[in-house]
Amino acid sequence: MKPIGSQNDPAQMEDVHPEKTDFQTWARNVCQVIQGIPRGHVLTYGEVARLAGPGGSARRVSMAMRYAPKGVKLPWHRVINSQGKISFPPDSPYFSEQKKKLEREGVRFKGDAIDLQRFGYQGALDALLWGIPPAGPS
DNA sequence: GGGCTGACCTACT
DNA sequence: CAGTAGGCCAGCC
C-alpha cells in the first residue's frame, strides 16, 4: 500500500483539526482500544467500533488498522469478526499468522471459530475506564 | 463528478 | 442453521 502517494501539499498535512471527530482522530482511538485488549482475549469489530466512540462502524475499524503505520505495535490479531472467526481467507498468510498468535496467547479455537463466551473481552469498557484487569477464562 | 470495493454488522427469511 | 438484503464510509479508479 502506498502512503497517500503524491500528497506534498503542506496545507493538508498541517491543517489538521484534532477537535473534530474525523477519521484520523477516530482511528487513533481505535488503536487505543485495540492496545487495551489484554493477552488471551479478543474483541469483535463491532465492539471495537462502539468502544472507540460515536459514528463508529465496523468497516472503519479495519480501515483504521490498515491506516496505522508499521511502527505502531498493534495487536491486530486480537480483533476478529462477530462470528468469532478470522476475517482473512483461509489460504491467506495472515490467517495462519493470526491464528498462531492467538493460540500462543492461550486462545483456543473451537473448530474454525473462537468461543466468544470465553475469550470475548467483556470487561473491555471497565478496563478502558478504570483499568480493571479482566477475569481470565477458567 | 460517479461507481465499485472492502480484515464488517445486524436483521430478516 | 444457511443465505440474502440493507447499511456503513474511506480509498481508489
mmCIF file of C-alpha atoms (C1' of nucleotides) in Angstrom:
data_model
loop_
_atom_site.group_PDB
_atom_site.id
_atom_site.type_symbol
_atom_site.label_atom_id
_atom_site.label_comp_id
_atom_site.label_asym_id
_atom_site.label_seq_id
_atom_site.Cartn_x
_atom_site.Cartn_y
_atom_site.Cartn_z
ATOM 1 C CA MET A 1 0.000 0.000 0.000
ATOM 2 C CA LYS A 2 1.193 3.446 -0.907
ATOM 3 C CA PRO A 3 1.263 6.248 1.662
ATOM 4 C CA ILE A 4 -1.178 8.687 0.109
ATOM 5 C CA GLY A 5 1.106 8.919 -2.892
ATOM 6 C CA SER A 6 1.609 12.472 -4.104
ATOM 7 C CA GLN A 7 0.490 14.334 -1.079
ATOM 8 C CA ASN A 8 3.073 17.057 -0.971
ATOM 9 C CA ASP A 9 0.592 19.730 -0.119
ATOM 10 C CA PRO A 10 1.656 21.163 3.239
ATOM 11 C CA ALA A 11 -1.796 22.534 3.737
ATOM 12 C CA GLN A 12 -3.382 19.131 4.064
ATOM 13 C CA MET A 13 -0.701 17.840 6.383
ATOM 14 C CA GLU A 14 -0.529 20.710 8.829
ATOM 15 C CA ASP A 15 -4.050 21.919 8.734
ATOM 16 C CA VAL A 16 -5.344 19.219 10.995
ATOM 17 C CA HIS A 17 -8.076 19.843 13.494
ATOM 18 C CA PRO A 18 -7.901 17.229 16.260
ATOM 19 C CA GLU A 19 -11.020 18.565 17.909
ATOM 20 C CA LYS A 20 -13.134 17.257 15.143
ATOM 21 C CA THR A 21 -14.003 13.616 15.099
ATOM 22 C CA ASP A 22 -12.506 12.996 11.737
ATOM 23 C CA PHE A 23 -11.253 9.665 10.633
ATOM 24 C CA GLN A 24 -7.728 10.106 11.932
ATOM 25 C CA THR A 25 -8.872 11.000 15.413
ATOM 26 C CA TRP A 26 -11.277 8.139 15.489
ATOM 27 C CA ALA A 27 -8.670 5.784 14.085
ATOM 28 C CA ARG A 28 -6.273 6.807 16.824
ATOM 29 C CA ASN A 29 -8.956 5.992 19.331
ATOM 30 C CA VAL A 30 -9.395 2.613 17.718
ATOM 31 C CA CYS A 31 -5.705 1.941 18.172
ATOM 32 C CA GLN A 32 -6.008 2.773 21.860
ATOM 33 C CA VAL A 33 -8.869 0.350 22.232
ATOM 34 C CA ILE A 34 -7.024 -2.434 20.470
ATOM 35 C CA GLN A 35 -3.912 -1.877 22.510
ATOM 36 C CA GLY A 36 -6.077 -2.131 25.595
ATOM 37 C CA ILE A 37 -7.093 -5.686 24.816
ATOM 38 C CA PRO A 38 -5.326 -7.946 27.310
ATOM 39 C CA ARG A 39 -3.459 -11.045 26.355
ATOM 40 C CA GLY A 40 -5.618 -14.049 25.800
ATOM 41 C CA HIS A 41 -8.738 -12.104 24.900
ATOM 42 C CA VAL A 42 -10.309 -10.913 21.702
ATOM 43 C CA LEU A 43 -12.727 -8.233 20.571
ATOM 44 C CA THR A 44 -15.022 -8.108 17.613
ATOM 45 C CA TYR A 45 -15.023 -5.319 15.069
ATOM 46 C CA GLY A 46 -18.384 -4.130 16.236
ATOM 47 C CA GLU A 47 -17.302 -3.901 19.869
ATOM 48 C CA VAL A 48 -14.133 -2.046 18.978
ATOM 49 C CA ALA A 49 -16.127 0.369 16.873
ATOM 50 C CA ARG A 50 -18.535 1.054 19.726
ATOM 51 C CA LEU A 51 -15.778 1.464 22.289
ATOM 52 C CA ALA A 52 -13.842 3.811 20.037
ATOM 53 C CA GLY A 53 -16.606 6.353 20.040
ATOM 54 C CA PRO A 54 -19.708 7.546 18.227
ATOM 55 C CA GLY A 55 -20.007 7.320 14.498
ATOM 56 C CA GLY A 56 -18.078 4.112 14.529
ATOM 57 C CA SER A 57 -18.812 1.419 12.058
ATOM 58 C CA ALA A 58 -17.167 -1.960 11.894
ATOM 59 C CA ARG A 59 -15.772 -1.300 8.443
ATOM 60 C CA ARG A 60 -13.834 1.670 9.688
ATOM 61 C CA VAL A 61 -12.050 -0.476 12.256
ATOM 62 C CA SER A 62 -10.390 -2.485 9.544
ATOM 63 C CA MET A 63 -9.523 0.711 7.723
ATOM 64 C CA ALA A 64 -8.019 2.177 10.866
ATOM 65 C CA MET A 65 -5.748 -0.809 11.327
ATOM 66 C CA ARG A 66 -4.575 -0.624 7.757
ATOM 67 C CA TYR A 67 -4.169 3.091 8.246
ATOM 68 C CA ALA A 68 -1.805 2.611 11.173
ATOM 69 C CA PRO A 69 1.901 2.625 10.301
ATOM 70 C CA LYS A 70 4.034 -0.458 10.821
ATOM 71 C CA GLY A 71 5.998 1.180 13.602
ATOM 72 C CA VAL A 72 2.978 1.128 15.869
ATOM 73 C CA LYS A 73 2.648 -2.057 17.832
ATOM 74 C CA LEU A 74 -0.916 -3.084 17.313
ATOM 75 C CA PRO A 75 -2.275 -6.451 18.465
ATOM 76 C CA TRP A 76 -4.399 -6.668 15.370
ATOM 77 C CA HIS A 77 -4.639 -10.409 15.796
ATOM 78 C CA ARG A 78 -6.946 -9.888 18.779
ATOM 79 C CA VAL A 79 -9.599 -8.390 16.553
ATOM 80 C CA ILE A 80 -11.982 -10.811 14.895
ATOM 81 C CA ASN A 81 -15.426 -10.666 13.364
ATOM 82 C CA SER A 82 -18.679 -11.174 15.202
ATOM 83 C CA GLN A 83 -18.790 -14.809 14.181
ATOM 84 C CA GLY A 84 -15.707 -15.472 16.247
ATOM 85 C CA LYS A 85 -13.714 -16.248 13.144
ATOM 86 C CA ILE A 86 -10.688 -14.750 11.492
ATOM 87 C CA SER A 87 -11.668 -12.431 8.721
ATOM 88 C CA PHE A 88 -8.871 -13.447 6.402
ATOM 89 C CA PRO A 89 -9.244 -16.096 3.726
ATOM 90 C CA PRO A 90 -8.022 -19.480 5.000
ATOM 91 C CA ASP A 91 -5.331 -19.586 2.341
ATOM 92 C CA SER A 92 -4.022 -16.178 3.274
ATOM 93 C CA PRO A 93 -0.710 -15.956 5.171
ATOM 94 C CA TYR A 94 -2.363 -13.515 7.548
ATOM 95 C CA PHE A 95 -4.841 -16.181 8.560
ATOM 96 C CA SER A 96 -2.263 -18.640 9.821
ATOM 97 C CA GLU A 97 -0.271 -15.876 11.431
ATOM 98 C CA GLN A 98 -3.226 -14.533 13.347
ATOM 99 C CA LYS A 99 -4.358 -17.968 14.441
ATOM 100 C CA LYS A 100 -0.842 -18.828 15.506
ATOM 101 C CA LYS A 101 -0.510 -15.709 17.613
ATOM 102 C CA LEU A 102 -3.883 -16.232 19.224
ATOM 103 C CA GLU A 103 -3.185 -19.830 20.126
ATOM 104 C CA ARG A 104 0.161 -18.778 21.507
ATOM 105 C CA GLU A 105 -1.688 -16.451 23.845
ATOM 106 C CA GLY A 106 -3.969 -19.179 25.047
ATOM 107 C CA VAL A 107 -6.960 -18.593 22.809
ATOM 108 C CA ARG A 108 -8.312 -21.915 21.671
ATOM 109 C CA PHE A 109 -10.308 -22.469 18.523
ATOM 110 C CA LYS A 110 -13.476 -24.441 18.616
ATOM 111 C CA GLY A 111 -13.300 -25.789 15.122
ATOM 112 C CA ASP A 112 -12.671 -22.769 12.930
ATOM 113 C CA ALA A 113 -14.123 -20.245 15.336
ATOM 114 C CA ILE A 114 -13.339 -18.844 18.762
ATOM 115 C CA ASP A 115 -15.744 -19.201 21.665
ATOM 116 C CA LEU A 116 -16.580 -15.571 22.320
ATOM 117 C CA GLN A 117 -18.359 -16.561 25.510
ATOM 118 C CA ARG A 118 -14.998 -17.461 26.981
ATOM 119 C CA PHE A 119 -12.436 -15.297 25.228
ATOM 120 C CA GLY A 120 -14.576 -12.288 24.418
ATOM 121 C CA TYR A 121 -13.274 -9.338 26.366
ATOM 122 C CA GLN A 122 -16.426 -8.485 28.235
ATOM 123 C CA GLY A 123 -14.609 -6.197 30.599
ATOM 124 C CA ALA A 124 -13.240 -4.006 27.846
ATOM 125 C CA LEU A 125 -15.202 -0.947 28.834
ATOM 126 C CA ASP A 126 -14.342 -1.351 32.509
ATOM 127 C CA ALA A 127 -10.683 -1.718 31.718
ATOM 128 C CA LEU A 128 -10.690 1.288 29.454
ATOM 129 C CA LEU A 129 -12.414 3.466 32.007
ATOM 130 C CA TRP A 130 -10.974 2.218 35.284
ATOM 131 C CA GLY A 131 -8.086 -0.002 34.320
ATOM 132 C CA ILE A 132 -9.642 -3.090 35.805
ATOM 133 C CA PRO A 133 -7.971 -6.270 34.569
ATOM 134 C CA PRO A 134 -10.345 -8.873 33.172
ATOM 135 C CA ALA A 135 -11.123 -12.176 34.708
ATOM 136 C CA GLY A 136 -9.244 -14.843 32.874
ATOM 137 C CA PRO A 137 -11.098 -17.735 31.285
ATOM 138 C CA SER A 138 -11.225 -20.679 33.582
ATOM 139 C "C1'" DG B 1 -18.413 14.125 -10.511
ATOM 140 C "C1'" DG B 2 -19.943 8.922 -10.030
ATOM 141 C "C1'" DG B 3 -19.226 3.904 -9.145
ATOM 142 C "C1'" DC B 4 -17.008 -0.226 -7.020
ATOM 143 C "C1'" DT B 5 -14.539 -2.370 -3.309
ATOM 144 C "C1'" DG B 6 -13.667 -3.845 1.367
ATOM 145 C "C1'" DA B 7 -9.676 -7.656 7.778
ATOM 146 C "C1'" DC B 8 -17.754 -5.891 8.705
ATOM 147 C "C1'" DC B 9 -22.535 -5.772 11.213
ATOM 148 C "C1'" DT B 10 -27.412 -6.508 12.084
ATOM 149 C "C1'" DA B 11 -31.732 -8.250 10.894
ATOM 150 C "C1'" DC B 12 -34.717 -10.895 8.340
ATOM 151 C "C1'" DT B 13 -36.165 -15.075 5.591
ATOM 152 C "C1'" DC C 1 -28.611 -23.137 10.587
ATOM 153 C "C1'" DA C 2 -27.528 -21.065 5.821
ATOM 154 C "C1'" DG C 3 -28.469 -17.463 2.634
ATOM 155 C "C1'" DT C 4 -29.952 -12.683 1.453
ATOM 156 C "C1'" DA C 5 -30.558 -7.580 1.954
ATOM 157 C "C1'" DG C 6 -29.534 -3.137 3.580
ATOM 158 C "C1'" DG C 7 -26.397 -0.106 5.875
ATOM 159 C "C1'" DC C 8 -21.984 1.744 6.886
ATOM 160 C "C1'" DC C 9 -17.892 5.047 4.976
ATOM 161 C "C1'" DA C 10 -12.837 5.785 3.417
ATOM 162 C "C1'" DG C 11 -9.935 4.766 -0.842
ATOM 163 C "C1'" DC C 12 -9.201 4.036 -5.379
ATOM 164 C "C1'" DC C 13 -10.293 4.062 -10.434
#
